[in-house]
């Protein structure tokens, strides 16, 4: 079975950093494109970034470029999201997702994902 498990969320003060992890199993890691999304309370889910582990290509939504960095460790089948200078508005549940067919690009965030993780909550206090 395809599985994605997020970890690394928690409570952090504004200005702090967190690194989220997305551990995957049940599929060929390099075949898929892995993305990070988030959903704040009362808001729609929004995309953050994606990565193609096969070649390391990354894409960021414009508003996420400055403080967020996506990376992958292909030996561990894991994708990371480094988040710096966190702000209270970054408070959300963060999810990773896997998609096979659409290359990591702006279009990636417009198609249904093949699999989702359960999410990890991030709370940024002011």
PDB file of N, CA, C and O in Angstrom, residues 29-69:
ATOM      1  N   UNK A  29       9.797   5.408  -5.148  1.00  0.00           N
ATOM      2  CA  UNK A  29       9.907   6.812  -4.756  1.00  0.00           C
ATOM      3  C   UNK A  29      10.214   7.709  -5.950  1.00  0.00           C
ATOM      4  O   UNK A  29       9.616   8.765  -6.119  1.00  0.00           O
ATOM      5  N   UNK A  30      11.130   7.280  -6.787  1.00  0.00           N
ATOM      6  CA  UNK A  30      11.582   8.135  -7.882  1.00  0.00           C
ATOM      7  C   UNK A  30      10.552   8.261  -9.005  1.00  0.00           C
ATOM      8  O   UNK A  30      10.697   9.110  -9.876  1.00  0.00           O
ATOM      9  N   UNK A  31       9.517   7.430  -8.990  1.00  0.00           N
ATOM     10  CA  UNK A  31       8.491   7.503 -10.025  1.00  0.00           C
ATOM     11  C   UNK A  31       7.490   8.621  -9.765  1.00  0.00           C
ATOM     12  O   UNK A  31       6.796   9.066 -10.675  1.00  0.00           O
ATOM     13  N   UNK A  32       7.376   9.043  -8.518  1.00  0.00           N
ATOM     14  CA  UNK A  32       6.340   9.974  -8.123  1.00  0.00           C
ATOM     15  C   UNK A  32       6.889  11.371  -7.895  1.00  0.00           C
ATOM     16  O   UNK A  32       8.084  11.554  -7.671  1.00  0.00           O
ATOM     17  N   UNK A  33       6.001  12.317  -7.948  1.00  0.00           N
ATOM     18  CA  UNK A  33       6.279  13.689  -7.562  1.00  0.00           C
ATOM     19  C   UNK A  33       5.595  13.940  -6.224  1.00  0.00           C
ATOM     20  O   UNK A  33       4.416  13.625  -6.042  1.00  0.00           O
ATOM     21  N   UNK A  34       6.350  14.467  -5.289  1.00  0.00           N
ATOM     22  CA  UNK A  34       5.860  14.634  -3.933  1.00  0.00           C
ATOM     23  C   UNK A  34       5.650  16.115  -3.635  1.00  0.00           C
ATOM     24  O   UNK A  34       6.524  16.936  -3.931  1.00  0.00           O
ATOM     25  N   UNK A  35       4.514  16.418  -3.063  1.00  0.00           N
ATOM     26  CA  UNK A  35       4.202  17.812  -2.768  1.00  0.00           C
ATOM     27  C   UNK A  35       3.846  18.039  -1.316  1.00  0.00           C
ATOM     28  O   UNK A  35       3.457  17.115  -0.612  1.00  0.00           O
ATOM     29  N   UNK A  36       3.991  19.270  -0.906  1.00  0.00           N
ATOM     30  CA  UNK A  36       3.554  19.716   0.419  1.00  0.00           C
ATOM     31  C   UNK A  36       2.396  20.691   0.255  1.00  0.00           C
ATOM     32  O   UNK A  36       2.435  21.577  -0.602  1.00  0.00           O
ATOM     33  N   UNK A  37       1.401  20.513   1.108  1.00  0.00           N
ATOM     34  CA  UNK A  37       0.222  21.362   1.142  1.00  0.00           C
ATOM     35  C   UNK A  37      -0.031  21.746   2.597  1.00  0.00           C
ATOM     36  O   UNK A  37       0.507  21.132   3.511  1.00  0.00           O
ATOM     37  N   UNK A  38      -0.899  22.711   2.791  1.00  0.00           N
ATOM     38  CA  UNK A  38      -1.307  23.028   4.153  1.00  0.00           C
ATOM     39  C   UNK A  38      -2.756  23.510   4.157  1.00  0.00           C
ATOM     40  O   UNK A  38      -3.255  23.995   3.148  1.00  0.00           O
ATOM     41  N   UNK A  39      -3.377  23.343   5.299  1.00  0.00           N
ATOM     42  CA  UNK A  39      -4.741  23.808   5.461  1.00  0.00           C
ATOM     43  C   UNK A  39      -4.868  24.471   6.824  1.00  0.00           C
ATOM     44  O   UNK A  39      -4.719  23.800   7.860  1.00  0.00           O
ATOM     45  N   UNK A  40      -5.114  25.765   6.790  1.00  0.00           N
ATOM     46  CA  UNK A  40      -5.302  26.523   8.022  1.00  0.00           C
ATOM     47  C   UNK A  40      -6.754  26.408   8.473  1.00  0.00           C
ATOM     48  O   UNK A  40      -7.641  26.138   7.654  1.00  0.00           O
ATOM     49  N   UNK A  41      -7.015  26.620   9.739  1.00  0.00           N
ATOM     50  CA  UNK A  41      -8.392  26.536  10.245  1.00  0.00           C
ATOM     51  C   UNK A  41      -9.320  27.463   9.476  1.00  0.00           C
ATOM     52  O   UNK A  41      -9.028  28.651   9.312  1.00  0.00           O
ATOM     53  N   UNK A  42     -10.413  26.906   8.975  1.00  0.00           N
ATOM     54  CA  UNK A  42     -11.403  27.698   8.279  1.00  0.00           C
ATOM     55  C   UNK A  42     -11.023  28.108   6.871  1.00  0.00           C
ATOM     56  O   UNK A  42     -11.741  28.897   6.240  1.00  0.00           O
ATOM     57  N   UNK A  43      -9.919  27.595   6.373  1.00  0.00           N
ATOM     58  CA  UNK A  43      -9.471  27.970   5.034  1.00  0.00           C
ATOM     59  C   UNK A  43      -9.331  26.743   4.144  1.00  0.00           C
ATOM     60  O   UNK A  43      -9.263  25.613   4.626  1.00  0.00           O
ATOM     61  N   UNK A  44      -9.270  27.000   2.851  1.00  0.00           N
ATOM     62  CA  UNK A  44      -9.059  25.913   1.915  1.00  0.00           C
ATOM     63  C   UNK A  44      -7.598  25.455   1.936  1.00  0.00           C
ATOM     64  O   UNK A  44      -6.696  26.217   2.282  1.00  0.00           O
ATOM     65  N   UNK A  45      -7.408  24.218   1.542  1.00  0.00           N
ATOM     66  CA  UNK A  45      -6.054  23.704   1.431  1.00  0.00           C
ATOM     67  C   UNK A  45      -5.303  24.430   0.327  1.00  0.00           C
ATOM     68  O   UNK A  45      -5.858  24.715  -0.727  1.00  0.00           O
ATOM     69  N   UNK A  46      -4.035  24.713   0.570  1.00  0.00           N
ATOM     70  CA  UNK A  46      -3.222  25.399  -0.436  1.00  0.00           C
ATOM     71  C   UNK A  46      -1.906  24.657  -0.648  1.00  0.00           C
ATOM     72  O   UNK A  46      -1.376  24.016   0.268  1.00  0.00           O
ATOM     73  N   UNK A  47      -1.400  24.754  -1.843  1.00  0.00           N
ATOM     74  CA  UNK A  47      -0.130  24.126  -2.159  1.00  0.00           C
ATOM     75  C   UNK A  47       1.034  24.965  -1.693  1.00  0.00           C
ATOM     76  O   UNK A  47       0.938  26.192  -1.563  1.00  0.00           O
ATOM     77  N   UNK A  48       2.145  24.284  -1.424  1.00  0.00           N
ATOM     78  CA  UNK A  48       3.357  24.968  -0.988  1.00  0.00           C
ATOM     79  C   UNK A  48       4.477  24.749  -1.996  1.00  0.00           C
ATOM     80  O   UNK A  48       5.012  25.690  -2.568  1.00  0.00           O
ATOM     81  N   UNK A  49       4.816  23.485  -2.197  1.00  0.00           N
ATOM     82  CA  UNK A  49       5.962  23.161  -3.034  1.00  0.00           C
ATOM     83  C   UNK A  49       5.866  21.710  -3.458  1.00  0.00           C
ATOM     84  O   UNK A  49       5.157  20.913  -2.839  1.00  0.00           O
ATOM     85  N   UNK A  50       6.582  21.353  -4.515  1.00  0.00           N
ATOM     86  CA  UNK A  50       6.689  19.949  -4.907  1.00  0.00           C
ATOM     87  C   UNK A  50       8.112  19.665  -5.377  1.00  0.00           C
ATOM     88  O   UNK A  50       8.883  20.584  -5.660  1.00  0.00           O
ATOM     89  N   UNK A  51       8.414  18.376  -5.410  1.00  0.00           N
ATOM     90  CA  UNK A  51       9.730  17.934  -5.842  1.00  0.00           C
ATOM     91  C   UNK A  51       9.596  16.645  -6.632  1.00  0.00           C
ATOM     92  O   UNK A  51       8.734  15.814  -6.330  1.00  0.00           O
ATOM     93  N   UNK A  52      10.438  16.518  -7.657  1.00  0.00           N
ATOM     94  CA  UNK A  52      10.539  15.277  -8.411  1.00  0.00           C
ATOM     95  C   UNK A  52      11.809  14.577  -7.967  1.00  0.00           C
ATOM     96  O   UNK A  52      12.906  14.978  -8.387  1.00  0.00           O
ATOM     97  N   UNK A  53      11.722  13.568  -7.119  1.00  0.00           N
ATOM     98  CA  UNK A  53      12.923  12.913  -6.606  1.00  0.00           C
ATOM     99  C   UNK A  53      13.818  12.325  -7.698  1.00  0.00           C
ATOM    100  O   UNK A  53      15.020  12.172  -7.492  1.00  0.00           O
ATOM    101  N   UNK A  54      13.257  12.040  -8.849  1.00  0.00           N
ATOM    102  CA  UNK A  54      14.064  11.432  -9.908  1.00  0.00           C
ATOM    103  C   UNK A  54      15.151  12.351 -10.406  1.00  0.00           C
ATOM    104  O   UNK A  54      16.238  11.899 -10.792  1.00  0.00           O
ATOM    105  N   UNK A  55      14.891  13.647 -10.392  1.00  0.00           N
ATOM    106  CA  UNK A  55      15.908  14.588 -10.893  1.00  0.00           C
ATOM    107  C   UNK A  55      16.132  15.779  -9.969  1.00  0.00           C
ATOM    108  O   UNK A  55      16.946  16.647 -10.273  1.00  0.00           O
ATOM    109  N   UNK A  56      15.420  15.828  -8.861  1.00  0.00           N
ATOM    110  CA  UNK A  56      15.609  16.905  -7.897  1.00  0.00           C
ATOM    111  C   UNK A  56      14.939  18.208  -8.260  1.00  0.00           C
ATOM    112  O   UNK A  56      15.092  19.204  -7.555  1.00  0.00           O
ATOM    113  N   UNK A  57      14.158  18.222  -9.326  1.00  0.00           N
ATOM    114  CA  UNK A  57      13.490  19.457  -9.731  1.00  0.00           C
ATOM    115  C   UNK A  57      12.477  19.854  -8.680  1.00  0.00           C
ATOM    116  O   UNK A  57      11.745  19.019  -8.160  1.00  0.00           O
ATOM    117  N   UNK A  58      12.435  21.144  -8.403  1.00  0.00           N
ATOM    118  CA  UNK A  58      11.503  21.659  -7.406  1.00  0.00           C
ATOM    119  C   UNK A  58      10.682  22.805  -7.974  1.00  0.00           C
ATOM    120  O   UNK A  58      11.092  23.471  -8.939  1.00  0.00           O
ATOM    121  N   UNK A  59       9.535  23.007  -7.356  1.00  0.00           N
ATOM    122  CA  UNK A  59       8.663  24.119  -7.754  1.00  0.00           C
ATOM    123  C   UNK A  59       8.027  24.656  -6.487  1.00  0.00           C
ATOM    124  O   UNK A  59       7.649  23.874  -5.603  1.00  0.00           O
ATOM    125  N   UNK A  60       7.882  25.977  -6.424  1.00  0.00           N
ATOM    126  CA  UNK A  60       7.257  26.616  -5.272  1.00  0.00           C
ATOM    127  C   UNK A  60       6.134  27.536  -5.733  1.00  0.00           C
ATOM    128  O   UNK A  60       6.274  28.238  -6.738  1.00  0.00           O
ATOM    129  N   UNK A  61       5.046  27.555  -4.970  1.00  0.00           N
ATOM    130  CA  UNK A  61       4.074  28.586  -5.183  1.00  0.00           C
ATOM    131  C   UNK A  61       4.737  29.919  -4.795  1.00  0.00           C
ATOM    132  O   UNK A  61       5.576  29.969  -3.892  1.00  0.00           O
ATOM    133  N   UNK A  62       4.362  30.981  -5.510  1.00  0.00           N
ATOM    134  CA  UNK A  62       5.075  32.258  -5.367  1.00  0.00           C
ATOM    135  C   UNK A  62       5.192  32.728  -3.922  1.00  0.00           C
ATOM    136  O   UNK A  62       6.239  33.207  -3.484  1.00  0.00           O
ATOM    137  N   UNK A  63       4.110  32.593  -3.166  1.00  0.00           N
ATOM    138  CA  UNK A  63       4.107  33.117  -1.803  1.00  0.00           C
ATOM    139  C   UNK A  63       4.940  32.278  -0.849  1.00  0.00           C
ATOM    140  O   UNK A  63       5.150  32.667   0.298  1.00  0.00           O
ATOM    141  N   UNK A  64       5.429  31.121  -1.290  1.00  0.00           N
ATOM    142  CA  UNK A  64       6.145  30.193  -0.421  1.00  0.00           C
ATOM    143  C   UNK A  64       7.644  30.165  -0.686  1.00  0.00           C
ATOM    144  O   UNK A  64       8.380  29.443  -0.030  1.00  0.00           O
ATOM    145  N   UNK A  65       8.091  30.918  -1.665  1.00  0.00           N
ATOM    146  CA  UNK A  65       9.480  30.766  -2.102  1.00  0.00           C
ATOM    147  C   UNK A  65      10.496  31.216  -1.075  1.00  0.00           C
ATOM    148  O   UNK A  65      11.576  30.639  -0.958  1.00  0.00           O
ATOM    149  N   UNK A  66      10.196  32.268  -0.357  1.00  0.00           N
ATOM    150  CA  UNK A  66      11.234  32.919   0.438  1.00  0.00           C
ATOM    151  C   UNK A  66      11.633  32.154   1.692  1.00  0.00           C
ATOM    152  O   UNK A  66      12.802  32.156   2.077  1.00  0.00           O
ATOM    153  N   UNK A  67      10.673  31.498   2.338  1.00  0.00           N
ATOM    154  CA  UNK A  67      10.937  30.928   3.656  1.00  0.00           C
ATOM    155  C   UNK A  67      10.882  29.407   3.703  1.00  0.00           C
ATOM    156  O   UNK A  67      11.249  28.817   4.721  1.00  0.00           O
ATOM    157  N   UNK A  68      10.426  28.776   2.643  1.00  0.00           N
ATOM    158  CA  UNK A  68      10.247  27.323   2.649  1.00  0.00           C
ATOM    159  C   UNK A  68      11.214  26.692   1.647  1.00  0.00           C
ATOM    160  O   UNK A  68      11.404  27.217   0.548  1.00  0.00           O
ATOM    161  N   UNK A  69      11.785  25.548   2.025  1.00  0.00           N
ATOM    162  CA  UNK A  69      12.681  24.812   1.139  1.00  0.00           C
ATOM    163  C   UNK A  69      12.324  23.338   1.166  1.00  0.00           C
ATOM    164  O   UNK A  69      12.273  22.730   2.247  1.00  0.00           O
TER     165      UNK A  69
END
